[in-house]
Amino acid sequence: MKAQLPTLLLRLCAVLALVYLIAPLAVVIPVSLTDQRMLSLPVDGISLQHYETVFNSREWLGSALQSLLIGVASTFLALFLGVFSAIGCWMLGHGSAKQGKVGLFRVVNLLPLVIPSIIYALGVYRVFVEIGLYDTLIGVIMVHTVGSVPFVFVAISTNLEYVDIALVRAARSLGAGLLRTAVSVILPNIKTGLISAAIFAFLHSWDEVVVTLFVSSRAVHTLPRKMWEGLSENLDPAIACVAVALIVVTVIMLSIEQRASAKRG
């Protein structure tokens, strides 16, 4: 019985942690079905009127389209930068002469996770105003790309640990260049890692709001930015409907990532 007590306590803590994390999300669903004109639980019965408002609104659909476009573009750019950075650090890590440089490269790739978002946002705002990228689609894609690179870098670096460096050395000894080796030998062996990296990069861009608030104004209105402004100006239940949609998209993409991780395992 004494031996089982720590296990029971761990399970209880795990359940409490799950309840703490899921409870706020569970509240959003009934709020989105309210029959009232403000954020509240249903009074006289459930209603889909606010979902109709969202799906018939050009503003909400336009913001969703912008978020999708920015997310896809920044994901591709982050994959390009993060994948080849991770491969470079992995290959340098197997060379004793350049071990010292690997740590520096890894720190550079992880800096967006270390630096507080508000500090980074202030710096980017000042730079973008000077070079004319403030409140532009390209500017927002750039900052989302920078924020997504660490997620790609970590996911790919983890997967590269399962790749035999002998395969790379064999390809190089047969005359393959660095790019050919990366494309033909390394990338096929980390396919599931690429899926995970792409999902995490997209979700980061899909949910990003702090930096976006600093680098955009009227021309670029992503979905999280519009939700933030809606909460600041009024308490429209349509915001809860959009939140439910975001939760559904996130759950679907994380389920795909879990399947990819299971295949890798």
Tab-separated table of N, CA, C and O in Angstrom, residues 42-117:
chain	number	residue	atom	x	y	z
A	42	PRO	N	-25.517	30.430	-21.886
A	42	PRO	CA	-26.888	30.481	-22.403
A	42	PRO	C	-27.904	30.651	-21.265
A	42	PRO	O	-27.751	30.064	-20.192
A	43	VAL	N	-28.932	31.442	-21.529
A	43	VAL	CA	-29.975	31.693	-20.531
A	43	VAL	C	-31.261	30.946	-20.883
A	43	VAL	O	-31.755	30.128	-20.115
A	44	ASP	N	-31.801	31.226	-22.067
A	44	ASP	CA	-33.062	30.598	-22.480
A	44	ASP	C	-32.847	29.358	-23.347
A	44	ASP	O	-33.794	28.647	-23.655
A	45	GLY	N	-31.618	29.111	-23.778
A	45	GLY	CA	-31.330	27.959	-24.629
A	45	GLY	C	-30.122	28.238	-25.497
A	45	GLY	O	-29.648	29.381	-25.592
A	46	ILE	N	-29.621	27.191	-26.118
A	46	ILE	CA	-28.432	27.351	-26.965
A	46	ILE	C	-28.832	27.950	-28.314
A	46	ILE	O	-29.975	27.789	-28.766
A	47	SER	N	-27.873	28.636	-28.927
A	47	SER	CA	-28.131	29.295	-30.203
A	47	SER	C	-26.866	29.279	-31.053
A	47	SER	O	-25.755	29.396	-30.530
A	48	LEU	N	-27.054	29.149	-32.342
A	48	LEU	CA	-25.928	29.172	-33.290
A	48	LEU	C	-25.830	30.517	-34.015
A	48	LEU	O	-25.104	30.633	-34.999
A	49	GLN	N	-26.533	31.521	-33.513
A	49	GLN	CA	-26.579	32.799	-34.210
A	49	GLN	C	-25.206	33.465	-34.325
A	49	GLN	O	-24.909	34.113	-35.333
A	50	HIS	N	-24.371	33.266	-33.312
A	50	HIS	CA	-23.065	33.921	-33.336
A	50	HIS	C	-22.103	33.206	-34.296
A	50	HIS	O	-21.229	33.849	-34.869
A	51	TYR	N	-22.288	31.901	-34.471
A	51	TYR	CA	-21.513	31.188	-35.489
A	51	TYR	C	-21.905	31.688	-36.877
A	51	TYR	O	-21.048	31.855	-37.756
A	52	GLU	N	-23.199	31.924	-37.079
A	52	GLU	CA	-23.661	32.465	-38.352
A	52	GLU	C	-23.069	33.850	-38.598
A	52	GLU	O	-22.674	34.189	-39.722
A	53	THR	N	-22.982	34.629	-37.536
A	53	THR	CA	-22.398	35.959	-37.659
A	53	THR	C	-20.944	35.897	-38.104
A	53	THR	O	-20.505	36.646	-38.989
A	54	VAL	N	-20.195	34.974	-37.513
A	54	VAL	CA	-18.772	34.840	-37.846
A	54	VAL	C	-18.596	34.381	-39.292
A	54	VAL	O	-17.810	34.964	-40.059
A	55	PHE	N	-19.321	33.344	-39.682
A	55	PHE	CA	-19.127	32.774	-41.018
A	55	PHE	C	-19.747	33.632	-42.121
A	55	PHE	O	-19.467	33.396	-43.300
A	56	ASN	N	-20.555	34.605	-41.758
A	56	ASN	CA	-21.109	35.531	-42.749
A	56	ASN	C	-20.442	36.896	-42.711
A	56	ASN	O	-20.847	37.799	-43.448
A	57	SER	N	-19.429	37.033	-41.854
A	57	SER	CA	-18.751	38.321	-41.694
A	57	SER	C	-17.500	38.384	-42.570
A	57	SER	O	-16.628	37.517	-42.485
A	58	ARG	N	-17.424	39.398	-43.403
A	58	ARG	CA	-16.237	39.582	-44.234
A	58	ARG	C	-15.006	39.888	-43.386
A	58	ARG	O	-13.892	39.484	-43.727
A	59	GLU	N	-15.209	40.597	-42.291
A	59	GLU	CA	-14.077	40.969	-41.436
A	59	GLU	C	-13.461	39.729	-40.789
A	59	GLU	O	-12.238	39.555	-40.804
A	60	TRP	N	-14.295	38.872	-40.200
A	60	TRP	CA	-13.768	37.660	-39.560
A	60	TRP	C	-13.149	36.726	-40.581
A	60	TRP	O	-12.060	36.172	-40.349
A	61	LEU	N	-13.812	36.518	-41.712
A	61	LEU	CA	-13.276	35.621	-42.739
A	61	LEU	C	-11.998	36.190	-43.352
A	61	LEU	O	-11.058	35.451	-43.658
A	62	GLY	N	-11.965	37.524	-43.509
A	62	GLY	CA	-10.741	38.148	-44.031
A	62	GLY	C	-9.569	37.983	-43.081
A	62	GLY	O	-8.439	37.717	-43.497
A	63	SER	N	-9.841	38.122	-41.781
A	63	SER	CA	-8.786	37.926	-40.787
A	63	SER	C	-8.307	36.480	-40.772
A	63	SER	O	-7.106	36.201	-40.657
A	64	ALA	N	-9.251	35.537	-40.895
A	64	ALA	CA	-8.879	34.120	-40.935
A	64	ALA	C	-8.019	33.819	-42.160
A	64	ALA	O	-7.039	33.068	-42.074
A	65	LEU	N	-8.378	34.406	-43.296
A	65	LEU	CA	-7.599	34.189	-44.520
A	65	LEU	C	-6.199	34.767	-44.385
A	65	LEU	O	-5.214	34.147	-44.812
A	66	GLN	N	-6.094	35.947	-43.777
A	66	GLN	CA	-4.779	36.536	-43.557
A	66	GLN	C	-3.935	35.676	-42.625
A	66	GLN	O	-2.743	35.460	-42.875
A	67	SER	N	-4.540	35.176	-41.554
A	67	SER	CA	-3.816	34.306	-40.620
A	67	SER	C	-3.333	33.042	-41.315
A	67	SER	O	-2.214	32.574	-41.083
A	68	LEU	N	-4.195	32.480	-42.169
A	68	LEU	CA	-3.827	31.266	-42.902
A	68	LEU	C	-2.670	31.539	-43.854
A	68	LEU	O	-1.712	30.756	-43.914
A	69	LEU	N	-2.749	32.627	-44.582
A	69	LEU	CA	-1.693	32.983	-45.531
A	69	LEU	C	-0.372	33.228	-44.809
A	69	LEU	O	0.685	32.713	-45.214
A	70	ILE	N	-0.421	34.006	-43.738
A	70	ILE	CA	0.786	34.301	-42.969
A	70	ILE	C	1.348	33.026	-42.348
A	70	ILE	O	2.560	32.798	-42.344
A	71	GLY	N	0.461	32.178	-41.823
A	71	GLY	CA	0.906	30.929	-41.203
A	71	GLY	C	1.596	30.004	-42.175
A	71	GLY	O	2.656	29.443	-41.879
A	72	VAL	N	1.018	29.832	-43.366
A	72	VAL	CA	1.614	28.945	-44.376
A	72	VAL	C	2.950	29.498	-44.860
A	72	VAL	O	3.950	28.763	-44.954
A	73	ALA	N	2.983	30.801	-45.167
A	73	ALA	CA	4.222	31.406	-45.666
A	73	ALA	C	5.334	31.350	-44.623
A	73	ALA	O	6.482	30.971	-44.933
A	74	SER	N	5.023	31.716	-43.386
A	74	SER	CA	6.052	31.705	-42.341
A	74	SER	C	6.488	30.285	-42.005
A	74	SER	O	7.659	30.060	-41.661
A	75	THR	N	5.589	29.322	-42.132
A	75	THR	CA	5.963	27.921	-41.884
A	75	THR	C	6.978	27.436	-42.899
A	75	THR	O	7.984	26.797	-42.548
A	76	PHE	N	6.747	27.730	-44.179
A	76	PHE	CA	7.699	27.318	-45.214
A	76	PHE	C	9.064	27.978	-45.000
A	76	PHE	O	10.115	27.321	-45.122
A	77	LEU	N	9.058	29.269	-44.693
A	77	LEU	CA	10.333	29.959	-44.469
A	77	LEU	C	11.040	29.429	-43.225
A	77	LEU	O	12.267	29.237	-43.225
A	78	ALA	N	10.278	29.190	-42.155
A	78	ALA	CA	10.876	28.673	-40.923
A	78	ALA	C	11.426	27.269	-41.132
A	78	ALA	O	12.476	26.915	-40.570
A	79	LEU	N	10.732	26.454	-41.934
A	79	LEU	CA	11.238	25.112	-42.236
A	79	LEU	C	12.565	25.202	-42.979
A	79	LEU	O	13.517	24.470	-42.668
A	80	PHE	N	12.629	26.085	-43.962
A	80	PHE	CA	13.869	26.225	-44.734
A	80	PHE	C	15.034	26.634	-43.829
A	80	PHE	O	16.113	26.024	-43.862
A	81	LEU	N	14.805	27.648	-43.001
A	81	LEU	CA	15.873	28.136	-42.133
A	81	LEU	C	16.189	27.154	-41.006
A	81	LEU	O	17.357	26.837	-40.748
A	82	GLY	N	15.160	26.672	-40.339
A	82	GLY	CA	15.369	25.812	-39.178
A	82	GLY	C	15.921	24.448	-39.526
A	82	GLY	O	16.784	23.923	-38.815
A	83	VAL	N	15.444	23.862	-40.626
A	83	VAL	CA	15.906	22.518	-41.012
A	83	VAL	C	17.383	22.535	-41.354
A	83	VAL	O	18.170	21.715	-40.859
A	84	PHE	N	17.780	23.468	-42.198
A	84	PHE	CA	19.187	23.477	-42.615
A	84	PHE	C	20.103	23.957	-41.490
A	84	PHE	O	21.269	23.552	-41.431
A	85	SER	N	19.598	24.792	-40.586
A	85	SER	CA	20.393	25.166	-39.417
A	85	SER	C	20.615	23.963	-38.507
A	85	SER	O	21.720	23.734	-38.009
A	86	ALA	N	19.550	23.183	-38.306
A	86	ALA	CA	19.664	21.988	-37.465
A	86	ALA	C	20.597	20.961	-38.082
A	86	ALA	O	21.415	20.336	-37.390
A	87	ILE	N	20.493	20.784	-39.405
A	87	ILE	CA	21.380	19.836	-40.092
A	87	ILE	C	22.828	20.295	-39.991
A	87	ILE	O	23.739	19.496	-39.744
A	88	GLY	N	23.047	21.604	-40.169
A	88	GLY	CA	24.405	22.120	-40.073
A	88	GLY	C	25.001	21.912	-38.692
A	88	GLY	O	26.149	21.477	-38.553
A	89	CYS	N	24.212	22.211	-37.635
A	89	CYS	CA	24.696	22.007	-36.268
A	89	CYS	C	24.933	20.528	-35.987
A	89	CYS	O	25.896	20.164	-35.290
A	90	TRP	N	24.077	19.680	-36.519
A	90	TRP	CA	24.227	18.237	-36.317
A	90	TRP	C	25.500	17.714	-36.970
A	90	TRP	O	26.243	16.933	-36.365
A	91	MET	N	25.780	18.177	-38.173
A	91	MET	CA	26.989	17.730	-38.864
A	91	MET	C	28.247	18.302	-38.215
A	91	MET	O	29.253	17.609	-38.076
A	92	LEU	N	28.175	19.569	-37.793
A	92	LEU	CA	29.327	20.153	-37.104
A	92	LEU	C	29.569	19.475	-35.761
A	92	LEU	O	30.708	19.373	-35.305
A	93	GLY	N	28.504	19.016	-35.139
A	93	GLY	CA	28.633	18.352	-33.845
A	93	GLY	C	29.405	17.061	-33.900
A	93	GLY	O	29.895	16.579	-32.870
A	94	HIS	N	29.518	16.480	-35.104
A	94	HIS	CA	30.281	15.245	-35.258
A	94	HIS	C	31.713	15.505	-35.694
A	94	HIS	O	32.456	14.575	-35.995
A	95	GLY	N	32.087	16.788	-35.744
A	95	GLY	CA	33.475	17.130	-36.066
A	95	GLY	C	34.146	17.756	-34.858
A	95	GLY	O	33.711	18.802	-34.374
A	96	SER	N	35.144	17.150	-34.326
A	96	SER	CA	35.784	17.601	-33.084
A	96	SER	C	36.412	18.983	-33.219
A	96	SER	O	36.505	19.727	-32.247
A	97	ALA	N	36.801	19.354	-34.438
A	97	ALA	CA	37.492	20.629	-34.624
A	97	ALA	C	36.557	21.825	-34.501
A	97	ALA	O	36.980	22.947	-34.262
A	98	LYS	N	35.247	21.615	-34.666
A	98	LYS	CA	34.312	22.734	-34.674
A	98	LYS	C	33.259	22.616	-33.590
A	98	LYS	O	32.175	23.180	-33.703
A	99	GLN	N	33.567	21.890	-32.530
A	99	GLN	CA	32.584	21.700	-31.463
A	99	GLN	C	32.182	23.020	-30.822
A	99	GLN	O	31.022	23.214	-30.437
A	100	GLY	N	33.139	23.943	-30.700
A	100	GLY	CA	32.846	25.197	-30.029
A	100	GLY	C	31.837	26.052	-30.756
A	100	GLY	O	31.075	26.796	-30.138
A	101	LYS	N	31.794	25.968	-32.098
A	101	LYS	CA	30.886	26.793	-32.882
A	101	LYS	C	29.447	26.286	-32.799
A	101	LYS	O	28.509	27.055	-32.994
A	102	VAL	N	29.278	25.003	-32.546
A	102	VAL	CA	27.940	24.422	-32.537
A	102	VAL	C	27.079	25.056	-31.460
A	102	VAL	O	25.912	25.393	-31.693
A	103	GLY	N	27.647	25.227	-30.264
A	103	GLY	CA	26.885	25.813	-29.168
A	103	GLY	C	26.408	27.214	-29.500
A	103	GLY	O	25.262	27.577	-29.205
A	104	LEU	N	27.244	28.011	-30.151
A	104	LEU	CA	26.875	29.380	-30.533
A	104	LEU	C	25.737	29.362	-31.546
A	104	LEU	O	24.781	30.129	-31.430
A	105	PHE	N	25.838	28.487	-32.557
A	105	PHE	CA	24.789	28.395	-33.569
A	105	PHE	C	23.456	27.977	-32.950
A	105	PHE	O	22.394	28.481	-33.324
A	106	ARG	N	23.512	27.053	-32.001
A	106	ARG	CA	22.278	26.604	-31.359
A	106	ARG	C	21.639	27.719	-30.540
A	106	ARG	O	20.417	27.883	-30.538
A	107	VAL	N	22.454	28.483	-29.852
A	107	VAL	CA	21.934	29.607	-29.064
A	107	VAL	C	21.264	30.629	-29.975
A	107	VAL	O	20.185	31.150	-29.660
A	108	VAL	N	21.871	30.914	-31.107
A	108	VAL	CA	21.302	31.883	-32.052
A	108	VAL	C	19.935	31.415	-32.538
A	108	VAL	O	18.984	32.199	-32.635
A	109	ASN	N	19.805	30.129	-32.832
A	109	ASN	CA	18.530	29.598	-33.314
A	109	ASN	C	17.446	29.589	-32.236
A	109	ASN	O	16.258	29.603	-32.554
A	110	LEU	N	17.864	29.542	-30.972
A	110	LEU	CA	16.896	29.486	-29.873
A	110	LEU	C	16.628	30.854	-29.241
A	110	LEU	O	15.799	30.955	-28.336
A	111	LEU	N	17.297	31.893	-29.711
A	111	LEU	CA	17.141	33.228	-29.129
A	111	LEU	C	15.692	33.727	-29.109
A	111	LEU	O	15.265	34.340	-28.126
A	112	PRO	N	14.902	33.510	-30.180
A	112	PRO	CA	13.509	33.994	-30.133
A	112	PRO	C	12.686	33.418	-28.992
A	112	PRO	O	11.691	34.023	-28.582
A	113	LEU	N	13.099	32.256	-28.454
A	113	LEU	CA	12.409	31.680	-27.306
A	113	LEU	C	12.902	32.280	-25.994
A	113	LEU	O	12.178	32.282	-24.993
A	114	VAL	N	14.132	32.770	-25.996
A	114	VAL	CA	14.755	33.286	-24.772
A	114	VAL	C	14.381	34.747	-24.531
A	114	VAL	O	14.078	35.156	-23.406
A	115	ILE	N	14.387	35.530	-25.611
A	115	ILE	CA	14.103	36.958	-25.479
A	115	ILE	C	12.603	37.161	-25.244
A	115	ILE	O	11.774	36.616	-25.981
A	116	PRO	N	12.207	37.942	-24.247
A	116	PRO	CA	10.783	38.226	-24.020
A	116	PRO	C	10.126	38.835	-25.256
A	116	PRO	O	10.720	39.696	-25.919
A	117	SER	N	8.917	38.406	-25.548
A	117	SER	CA	8.225	38.841	-26.765
A	117	SER	C	8.057	40.354	-26.815
A	117	SER	O	8.181	40.972	-27.881
